[in-house]
Amino acid sequence: MGNALSLDQPDICNFSPLHSASANGHAEMVKWLIKKGADVNAVGGRHRHTPLHVSARSGNLDVIKALVEGGANINEADTEGRTVLTLAVSQGNEECVKYLLDLGARVNHEEHGEITALRLAVFGGNVPVVRLLLEKGARIVHSHHLMHSAVMNNSLEIIQMLLESGGLVNARDDEGGTPLMVACSRKNIPLARYLISRGADANHVSHVDGKTALHVCAMEVRESKAASQLVELLVTNGADMNFSSYQGLPLHYSIVMDNKAVATKMVQLGADVNLKDERIIFDALSFAMRYADLELVKIIIFAGFKLSNMRCDPWQMRKEQIDAKCEFLHYVKTNPLSLKELSRIVVRRQLGCRDLLGSLAKLPLPPIIQKYIALEIL
């Protein structure tokens, strides 16, 4: 290596000795090569990386400093549009990111595919790096769906930072879903509660598939406790169980999706079991006779379903010669409900569906009577 030309002699991958020293974290060798005249901004490899690019991948701050002090361009982009900053962020290296930002690295540079340093940091769930980037002026681009990514990572700290920096709590992704819908699908009750406290709309309807947060619960939340808590959280914060989108009524949808926990909770909370979707022939009880079990059929009837509203012949829907659901329905049709059962229906109607359980809890009734009215006891 007696002259400048040999110092930059590429290997089979078109990387120079300075690339190799940088990639392997040899800070002293990097300084020596630069002192001897090596090209600090030489490009190599199929992505045309500079030594600074490869040092960012290895995350060696001493090497990065040596290259920068030797004249390396911190904003040089490779063939994919990646800069040293975005590479350092993708490696999660807080020290390197801070150093580059302090030197003036372009915080809002976009790689190919609209990828920014902030988008990478949020996707990686890196709280300190997200904080650094926002402090240095990183823009929140709503089409990047940063809030949704933060919710998927269950990162409350990042969600808080994004909201404080201009993120939208009701931002929509490409499917029309909101961060609250994502929190519901992830069964993250604390996050869902936090988003609602910050103004998340529990009644938002996806413009793509017509789902609301209640529809999402019906489709994706199968565990009984989580389903019950999420549905109650949504309803007590304004979710309309009786609103029909082009996915249909949430109650009907939950029955068709065979989600007994969600369907049961909605009925207990006061969903109108007599509502019909005029676009289809089925009602709540017809759906339950086809898709649900005997217990849900009983819950719907004891919630006040009017048998005259049933559009389908249950005997044509039975799957076996002896069908417990059909037998029970026949019994109800031929034997009137008891005074106790009728009284429960009247009390539930008076309480309404806005906060049925909350209103019920305020009544001076024994716990067992409250459970009976709430359909926890049939």
GROMACS .gro file of C-alpha atoms in nm:
model
  378
    1MET     CA    1   0.000   0.000   0.000
    2GLY     CA    2   0.261   0.247  -0.105
    3ASN     CA    3   0.040   0.490  -0.296
    4ALA     CA    4  -0.314   0.631  -0.298
    5LEU     CA    5  -0.431   0.400  -0.576
    6SER     CA    6  -0.345   0.084  -0.386
    7LEU     CA    7  -0.514   0.220  -0.074
    8ASP     CA    8  -0.848   0.212  -0.255
    9GLN     CA    9  -0.793  -0.116  -0.440
   10PRO     CA   10  -1.134  -0.294  -0.431
   11ASP     CA   11  -1.185  -0.658  -0.345
   12ILE     CA   12  -1.410  -0.900  -0.535
   13CYS     CA   13  -1.719  -0.728  -0.390
   14ASN     CA   14  -1.585  -0.386  -0.488
   15PHE     CA   15  -1.515  -0.289  -0.126
   16SER     CA   16  -1.199  -0.097  -0.042
   17PRO     CA   17  -0.965  -0.166   0.252
   18LEU     CA   18  -1.132   0.127   0.430
   19HIS     CA   19  -1.470  -0.047   0.391
   20SER     CA   20  -1.326  -0.362   0.547
   21ALA     CA   21  -1.164  -0.179   0.837
   22SER     CA   22  -1.488   0.012   0.900
   23ALA     CA   23  -1.705  -0.299   0.888
   24ASN     CA   24  -1.480  -0.479   1.135
   25GLY     CA   25  -1.464  -0.192   1.384
   26HIS     CA   26  -1.090  -0.121   1.349
   27ALA     CA   27  -1.094   0.249   1.439
   28GLU     CA   28  -0.715   0.290   1.444
   29MET     CA   29  -0.678   0.126   1.103
   30VAL     CA   30  -0.953   0.353   0.970
   31LYS     CA   31  -0.765   0.660   1.095
   32TRP     CA   32  -0.439   0.534   0.943
   33LEU     CA   33  -0.596   0.465   0.603
   34ILE     CA   34  -0.760   0.808   0.595
   35LYS     CA   35  -0.432   0.971   0.695
   36LYS     CA   36  -0.260   0.789   0.410
   37GLY     CA   37  -0.515   0.923   0.161
   38ALA     CA   38  -0.785   0.655   0.136
   39ASP     CA   39  -1.108   0.780  -0.023
   40VAL     CA   40  -1.342   0.823   0.274
   41ASN     CA   41  -1.649   0.843   0.047
   42ALA     CA   42  -1.564   0.550  -0.182
   43VAL     CA   43  -1.865   0.338  -0.277
   44GLY     CA   44  -1.868  -0.040  -0.300
   45GLY     CA   45  -2.092  -0.343  -0.315
   46ARG     CA   46  -2.416  -0.380  -0.507
   47HIS     CA   47  -2.584  -0.114  -0.291
   48ARG     CA   48  -2.295   0.134  -0.337
   49HIS     CA   49  -2.222   0.168   0.034
   50THR     CA   50  -1.964   0.410   0.166
   51PRO     CA   51  -1.740   0.314   0.460
   52LEU     CA   52  -1.976   0.518   0.677
   53HIS     CA   53  -2.270   0.301   0.567
   54VAL     CA   54  -2.093  -0.021   0.664
   55SER     CA   55  -1.978   0.126   0.995
   56ALA     CA   56  -2.338   0.220   1.077
   57ARG     CA   57  -2.436  -0.143   1.024
   58SER     CA   58  -2.170  -0.260   1.270
   59GLY     CA   59  -2.261   0.019   1.512
   60ASN     CA   60  -1.906   0.116   1.611
   61LEU     CA   61  -1.924   0.481   1.719
   62ASP     CA   62  -1.544   0.526   1.725
   63VAL     CA   63  -1.524   0.421   1.360
   64ILE     CA   64  -1.813   0.650   1.266
   65LYS     CA   65  -1.641   0.942   1.440
   66ALA     CA   66  -1.311   0.870   1.266
   67LEU     CA   67  -1.481   0.862   0.925
   68VAL     CA   68  -1.680   1.182   0.988
   69GLU     CA   69  -1.369   1.361   1.114
   70GLY     CA   70  -1.196   1.241   0.800
   71GLY     CA   71  -1.456   1.408   0.578
   72ALA     CA   72  -1.723   1.140   0.526
   73ASN     CA   73  -2.059   1.267   0.397
   74ILE     CA   74  -2.318   1.178   0.663
   75ASN     CA   75  -2.611   1.227   0.424
   76GLU     CA   76  -2.486   1.008   0.139
   77ALA     CA   77  -2.759   0.765   0.025
   78ASP     CA   78  -2.707   0.417  -0.120
   79THR     CA   79  -2.899   0.271  -0.414
   80GLU     CA   80  -3.198   0.199  -0.185
   81GLY     CA   81  -3.199   0.555  -0.056
   82ARG     CA   82  -3.060   0.450   0.283
   83THR     CA   83  -2.845   0.697   0.473
   84VAL     CA   84  -2.613   0.640   0.765
   85LEU     CA   85  -2.886   0.767   0.997
   86THR     CA   86  -3.154   0.525   0.876
   87LEU     CA   87  -2.905   0.237   0.894
   88ALA     CA   88  -2.809   0.333   1.250
   89VAL     CA   89  -3.178   0.356   1.345
   90SER     CA   90  -3.251   0.016   1.193
   91GLN     CA   91  -2.974  -0.127   1.412
   92GLY     CA   92  -3.127   0.040   1.717
   93ASN     CA   93  -2.800   0.213   1.805
   94GLU     CA   94  -2.900   0.510   2.022
   95GLU     CA   95  -2.545   0.645   2.062
   96CYS     CA   96  -2.477   0.652   1.690
   97VAL     CA   97  -2.816   0.804   1.615
   98LYS     CA   98  -2.760   1.086   1.865
   99TYR     CA   99  -2.413   1.157   1.729
  100LEU     CA  100  -2.538   1.175   1.370
  101LEU     CA  101  -2.836   1.393   1.460
  102ASP     CA  102  -2.612   1.634   1.652
  103LEU     CA  103  -2.399   1.663   1.338
  104GLY     CA  104  -2.703   1.759   1.131
  105ALA     CA  105  -2.800   1.432   0.963
  106ARG     CA  106  -3.123   1.478   0.765
  107VAL     CA  107  -3.386   1.353   1.008
  108ASN     CA  108  -3.671   1.345   0.753
  109HIS     CA  109  -3.488   1.179   0.465
  110GLU     CA  110  -3.701   0.912   0.294
  111GLU     CA  111  -3.559   0.586   0.165
  112HIS     CA  112  -3.727   0.408  -0.123
  113GLY     CA  113  -4.071   0.291  -0.010
  114GLU     CA  114  -4.134   0.606   0.196
  115ILE     CA  115  -3.924   0.474   0.483
  116THR     CA  116  -3.795   0.733   0.727
  117ALA     CA  117  -3.579   0.708   1.036
  118LEU     CA  118  -3.886   0.771   1.255
  119ARG     CA  119  -4.085   0.501   1.078
  120LEU     CA  120  -3.805   0.250   1.137
  121ALA     CA  121  -3.771   0.347   1.504
  122VAL     CA  122  -4.146   0.322   1.570
  123PHE     CA  123  -4.170  -0.009   1.387
  124GLY     CA  124  -3.878  -0.139   1.595
  125GLY     CA  125  -4.036  -0.015   1.918
  126ASN     CA  126  -3.721   0.177   2.010
  127VAL     CA  127  -3.842   0.434   2.264
  128PRO     CA  128  -3.513   0.629   2.317
  129VAL     CA  129  -3.448   0.658   1.943
  130VAL     CA  130  -3.805   0.771   1.873
  131ARG     CA  131  -3.763   1.038   2.140
  132LEU     CA  132  -3.434   1.157   1.988
  133LEU     CA  133  -3.581   1.180   1.640
  134LEU     CA  134  -3.890   1.371   1.751
  135GLU     CA  135  -3.675   1.612   1.952
  136LYS     CA  136  -3.474   1.679   1.636
  137GLY     CA  137  -3.785   1.758   1.433
  138ALA     CA  138  -3.885   1.428   1.274
  139ARG     CA  139  -4.217   1.474   1.093
  140ILE     CA  140  -4.514   1.248   1.159
  141VAL     CA  141  -4.641   1.144   0.817
  142HIS     CA  142  -4.991   1.006   0.866
  143SER     CA  143  -4.971   0.776   0.563
  144HIS     CA  144  -4.689   0.593   0.742
  145HIS     CA  145  -4.941   0.467   1.003
  146LEU     CA  146  -4.702   0.525   1.291
  147MET     CA  147  -4.976   0.510   1.553
  148HIS     CA  148  -5.086   0.170   1.426
  149SER     CA  149  -4.727   0.041   1.438
  150ALA     CA  150  -4.684   0.166   1.794
  151VAL     CA  151  -5.006  -0.006   1.902
  152MET     CA  152  -4.897  -0.332   1.736
  153ASN     CA  153  -4.576  -0.309   1.938
  154ASN     CA  154  -4.778  -0.246   2.257
  155SER     CA  155  -4.566   0.063   2.318
  156LEU     CA  156  -4.760   0.312   2.529
  157GLU     CA  157  -4.458   0.544   2.558
  158ILE     CA  158  -4.424   0.576   2.181
  159ILE     CA  159  -4.798   0.631   2.142
  160GLN     CA  160  -4.783   0.910   2.399
  161MET     CA  161  -4.486   1.073   2.223
  162LEU     CA  162  -4.655   1.052   1.883
  163LEU     CA  163  -4.977   1.206   2.011
  164GLU     CA  164  -4.785   1.486   2.182
  165SER     CA  165  -4.602   1.552   1.853
  166GLY     CA  166  -4.911   1.572   1.634
  167GLY     CA  167  -5.011   1.211   1.575
  168LEU     CA  168  -5.382   1.149   1.515
  169VAL     CA  169  -5.560   0.922   1.761
  170ASN     CA  170  -5.819   0.836   1.493
  171ALA     CA  171  -5.573   0.797   1.205
  172ARG     CA  172  -5.682   0.541   0.946
  173ASP     CA  173  -5.461   0.278   0.786
  174ASP     CA  174  -5.497   0.147   0.431
  175GLU     CA  175  -5.778  -0.084   0.544
  176GLY     CA  176  -5.966   0.198   0.712
  177GLY     CA  177  -5.881   0.077   1.062
  178THR     CA  178  -5.787   0.297   1.356
  179PRO     CA  179  -5.531   0.249   1.635
  180LEU     CA  180  -5.821   0.159   1.866
  181MET     CA  181  -5.923  -0.122   1.631
  182VAL     CA  182  -5.565  -0.249   1.635
  183ALA     CA  183  -5.559  -0.238   2.016
  184CYS     CA  184  -5.882  -0.441   2.020
  185SER     CA  185  -5.746  -0.698   1.776
  186ARG     CA  186  -5.433  -0.729   1.994
  187LYS     CA  187  -5.654  -0.772   2.304
  188ASN     CA  188  -5.465  -0.485   2.468
  189ILE     CA  189  -5.722  -0.346   2.710
  190PRO     CA  190  -5.496  -0.085   2.881
  191LEU     CA  191  -5.395   0.059   2.543
  192ALA     CA  192  -5.755   0.063   2.421
  193ARG     CA  193  -5.855   0.243   2.741
  194TYR     CA  194  -5.574   0.496   2.697
  195LEU     CA  195  -5.665   0.566   2.333
  196ILE     CA  196  -6.028   0.623   2.430
  197SER     CA  197  -5.914   0.862   2.704
  198ARG     CA  198  -5.728   1.057   2.433
  199GLY     CA  199  -6.035   1.081   2.212
  200ALA     CA  200  -6.041   0.760   2.007
  201ASP     CA  201  -6.378   0.715   1.835
  202ALA     CA  202  -6.538   0.389   1.949
  203ASN     CA  203  -6.788   0.418   1.662
  204HIS     CA  204  -6.543   0.468   1.377
  205VAL     CA  205  -6.646   0.269   1.069
  206SER     CA  206  -6.382   0.142   0.827
  207HIS     CA  207  -6.449   0.287   0.482
  208VAL     CA  208  -6.299  -0.029   0.331
  209ASP     CA  209  -6.476  -0.321   0.499
  210GLY     CA  210  -6.741  -0.154   0.715
  211LYS     CA  211  -6.611  -0.286   1.045
  212THR     CA  212  -6.628  -0.102   1.376
  213ALA     CA  213  -6.423  -0.182   1.687
  214LEU     CA  214  -6.709  -0.408   1.800
  215HIS     CA  215  -6.689  -0.600   1.472
  216VAL     CA  216  -6.313  -0.636   1.524
  217CYS     CA  217  -6.372  -0.781   1.872
  218ALA     CA  218  -6.624  -1.025   1.728
  219MET     CA  219  -6.379  -1.141   1.464
  220GLU     CA  220  -6.054  -1.154   1.658
  221VAL     CA  221  -6.108  -1.162   2.036
  222ARG     CA  222  -6.203  -1.515   2.139
  223GLU     CA  223  -6.081  -1.532   2.497
  224SER     CA  224  -6.386  -1.482   2.718
  225LYS     CA  225  -6.240  -1.241   2.975
  226ALA     CA  226  -6.070  -1.016   2.719
  227ALA     CA  227  -6.379  -1.015   2.497
  228SER     CA  228  -6.604  -0.919   2.787
  229GLN     CA  229  -6.375  -0.640   2.908
  230LEU     CA  230  -6.318  -0.492   2.563
  231VAL     CA  231  -6.685  -0.493   2.465
  232GLU     CA  232  -6.782  -0.333   2.797
  233LEU     CA  233  -6.506  -0.073   2.758
  234LEU     CA  234  -6.624   0.018   2.408
  235VAL     CA  235  -6.994   0.029   2.493
  236THR     CA  236  -6.952   0.233   2.812
  237ASN     CA  237  -6.750   0.480   2.604
  238GLY     CA  238  -7.014   0.527   2.339
  239ALA     CA  239  -6.986   0.234   2.098
  240ASP     CA  240  -7.329   0.184   1.942
  241MET     CA  241  -7.421  -0.185   1.949
  242ASN     CA  242  -7.731  -0.113   1.739
  243PHE     CA  243  -7.555   0.062   1.451
  244SER     CA  244  -7.556  -0.136   1.128
  245SER     CA  245  -7.274  -0.092   0.879
  246TYR     CA  246  -7.241  -0.296   0.562
  247GLN     CA  247  -7.093  -0.570   0.782
  248GLY     CA  248  -7.431  -0.581   0.953
  249LEU     CA  249  -7.520  -0.536   1.318
  250PRO     CA  250  -7.234  -0.614   1.559
  251LEU     CA  251  -7.454  -0.865   1.747
  252HIS     CA  252  -7.546  -1.053   1.430
  253TYR     CA  253  -7.184  -1.045   1.314
  254SER     CA  254  -7.056  -1.189   1.643
  255ILE     CA  255  -7.307  -1.475   1.624
  256VAL     CA  256  -7.211  -1.557   1.265
  257MET     CA  257  -6.843  -1.545   1.364
  258ASP     CA  258  -6.924  -1.798   1.637
  259ASN     CA  259  -6.795  -1.562   1.903
  260LYS     CA  260  -7.019  -1.647   2.195
  261ALA     CA  261  -6.827  -1.430   2.444
  262VAL     CA  262  -6.874  -1.111   2.243
  263ALA     CA  263  -7.236  -1.187   2.150
  264THR     CA  264  -7.327  -1.271   2.510
  265LYS     CA  265  -7.166  -0.955   2.646
  266MET     CA  266  -7.344  -0.734   2.395
  267VAL     CA  267  -7.681  -0.884   2.485
  268GLN     CA  268  -7.604  -0.848   2.855
  269LEU     CA  269  -7.512  -0.482   2.796
  270GLY     CA  270  -7.844  -0.417   2.626
  271ALA     CA  271  -7.800  -0.472   2.252
  272ASP     CA  272  -8.144  -0.471   2.089
  273VAL     CA  273  -8.209  -0.836   2.009
  274ASN     CA  274  -8.513  -0.744   1.798
  275LEU     CA  275  -8.329  -0.527   1.546
  276LYS     CA  276  -8.332  -0.659   1.190
  277ASP     CA  277  -8.093  -0.604   0.904
  278GLU     CA  278  -8.325  -0.548   0.609
  279ARG     CA  279  -8.059  -0.656   0.358
  280ILE     CA  280  -8.070  -1.014   0.485
  281ILE     CA  281  -8.349  -1.241   0.598
  282PHE     CA  282  -8.200  -1.345   0.931
  283ASP     CA  283  -8.265  -1.194   1.273
  284ALA     CA  284  -8.064  -1.243   1.594
  285LEU     CA  285  -8.249  -1.558   1.699
  286SER     CA  286  -8.236  -1.711   1.351
  287PHE     CA  287  -7.861  -1.653   1.345
  288ALA     CA  288  -7.828  -1.806   1.692
  289MET     CA  289  -8.035  -2.110   1.594
  290ARG     CA  290  -7.801  -2.170   1.301
  291TYR     CA  291  -7.460  -2.078   1.445
  292ALA     CA  292  -7.474  -2.064   1.826
  293ASP     CA  293  -7.539  -2.297   2.118
  294LEU     CA  294  -7.844  -2.339   2.341
  295GLU     CA  295  -7.717  -2.099   2.607
  296LEU     CA  296  -7.693  -1.806   2.364
  297VAL     CA  297  -8.038  -1.889   2.224
  298LYS     CA  298  -8.174  -1.869   2.580
  299ILE     CA  299  -7.994  -1.540   2.648
  300ILE     CA  300  -8.144  -1.381   2.336
  301ILE     CA  301  -8.496  -1.497   2.425
  302PHE     CA  302  -8.466  -1.394   2.791
  303ALA     CA  303  -8.337  -1.053   2.676
  304GLY     CA  304  -8.678  -0.995   2.522
  305PHE     CA  305  -8.669  -1.132   2.169
  306LYS     CA  306  -9.017  -1.130   2.016
  307LEU     CA  307  -9.077  -1.468   1.857
  308SER     CA  308  -9.298  -1.302   1.595
  309ASN     CA  309  -8.980  -1.139   1.461
  310MET     CA  310  -8.818  -1.471   1.380
  311ARG     CA  311  -8.794  -1.500   1.004
  312CYS     CA  312  -8.678  -1.858   0.966
  313ASP     CA  313  -8.841  -2.189   1.043
  314PRO     CA  314  -8.626  -2.340   1.321
  315TRP     CA  315  -8.730  -2.692   1.229
  316GLN     CA  316  -8.578  -2.650   0.884
  317MET     CA  317  -8.253  -2.536   1.046
  318ARG     CA  318  -8.208  -2.825   1.288
  319LYS     CA  319  -7.901  -3.038   1.232
  320GLU     CA  320  -8.024  -3.354   1.410
  321GLN     CA  321  -8.351  -3.529   1.477
  322ILE     CA  322  -8.335  -3.425   1.842
  323ASP     CA  323  -8.216  -3.066   1.861
  324ALA     CA  324  -8.205  -2.904   2.206
  325LYS     CA  325  -8.236  -2.554   2.059
  326CYS     CA  326  -8.548  -2.645   1.862
  327GLU     CA  327  -8.696  -2.823   2.161
  328PHE     CA  328  -8.638  -2.519   2.382
  329LEU     CA  329  -8.785  -2.284   2.122
  330HIS     CA  330  -9.093  -2.503   2.090
  331TYR     CA  331  -9.130  -2.498   2.469
  332VAL     CA  332  -9.109  -2.117   2.479
  333LYS     CA  333  -9.363  -2.084   2.199
  334THR     CA  334  -9.613  -2.304   2.380
  335ASN     CA  335  -9.544  -2.186   2.735
  336PRO     CA  336  -9.541  -1.815   2.825
  337LEU     CA  337  -9.241  -1.672   3.009
  338SER     CA  338  -9.275  -1.654   3.384
  339LEU     CA  339  -9.357  -1.329   3.563
  340LYS     CA  340  -8.998  -1.319   3.689
  341GLU     CA  341  -8.860  -1.351   3.334
  342LEU     CA  342  -9.102  -1.091   3.198
  343SER     CA  343  -9.010  -0.853   3.481
  344ARG     CA  344  -8.643  -0.886   3.391
  345ILE     CA  345  -8.719  -0.787   3.031
  346VAL     CA  346  -8.915  -0.480   3.146
  347VAL     CA  347  -8.641  -0.368   3.387
  348ARG     CA  348  -8.371  -0.409   3.120
  349ARG     CA  349  -8.573  -0.202   2.872
  350GLN     CA  350  -8.614   0.073   3.129
  351LEU     CA  351  -8.240   0.078   3.199
  352GLY     CA  352  -8.161   0.113   2.827
  353CYS     CA  353  -7.838   0.015   2.652
  354ARG     CA  354  -7.615   0.319   2.705
  355ASP     CA  355  -7.481   0.200   3.039
  356LEU     CA  356  -7.711  -0.080   3.143
  357LEU     CA  357  -7.472  -0.243   3.387
  358GLY     CA  358  -7.368   0.090   3.535
  359SER     CA  359  -7.728   0.193   3.587
  360LEU     CA  360  -7.808  -0.149   3.729
  361ALA     CA  361  -7.522  -0.125   3.980
  362LYS     CA  362  -7.676   0.194   4.122
  363LEU     CA  363  -8.004   0.024   4.206
  364PRO     CA  364  -8.049  -0.088   4.570
  365LEU     CA  365  -8.084  -0.453   4.475
  366PRO     CA  366  -7.919  -0.766   4.616
  367PRO     CA  367  -7.623  -0.890   4.407
  368ILE     CA  368  -7.807  -1.205   4.301
  369ILE     CA  369  -8.097  -0.997   4.162
  370GLN     CA  370  -7.851  -0.772   3.978
  371LYS     CA  371  -7.685  -1.076   3.823
  372TYR     CA  372  -8.026  -1.210   3.720
  373ILE     CA  373  -8.121  -0.882   3.550
  374ALA     CA  374  -7.777  -0.869   3.384
  375LEU     CA  375  -7.845  -1.215   3.233
  376GLU     CA  376  -7.549  -1.359   3.419
  377ILE     CA  377  -7.802  -1.597   3.573
  378LEU     CA  378  -8.067  -1.736   3.341
   0.00000   0.00000   0.00000
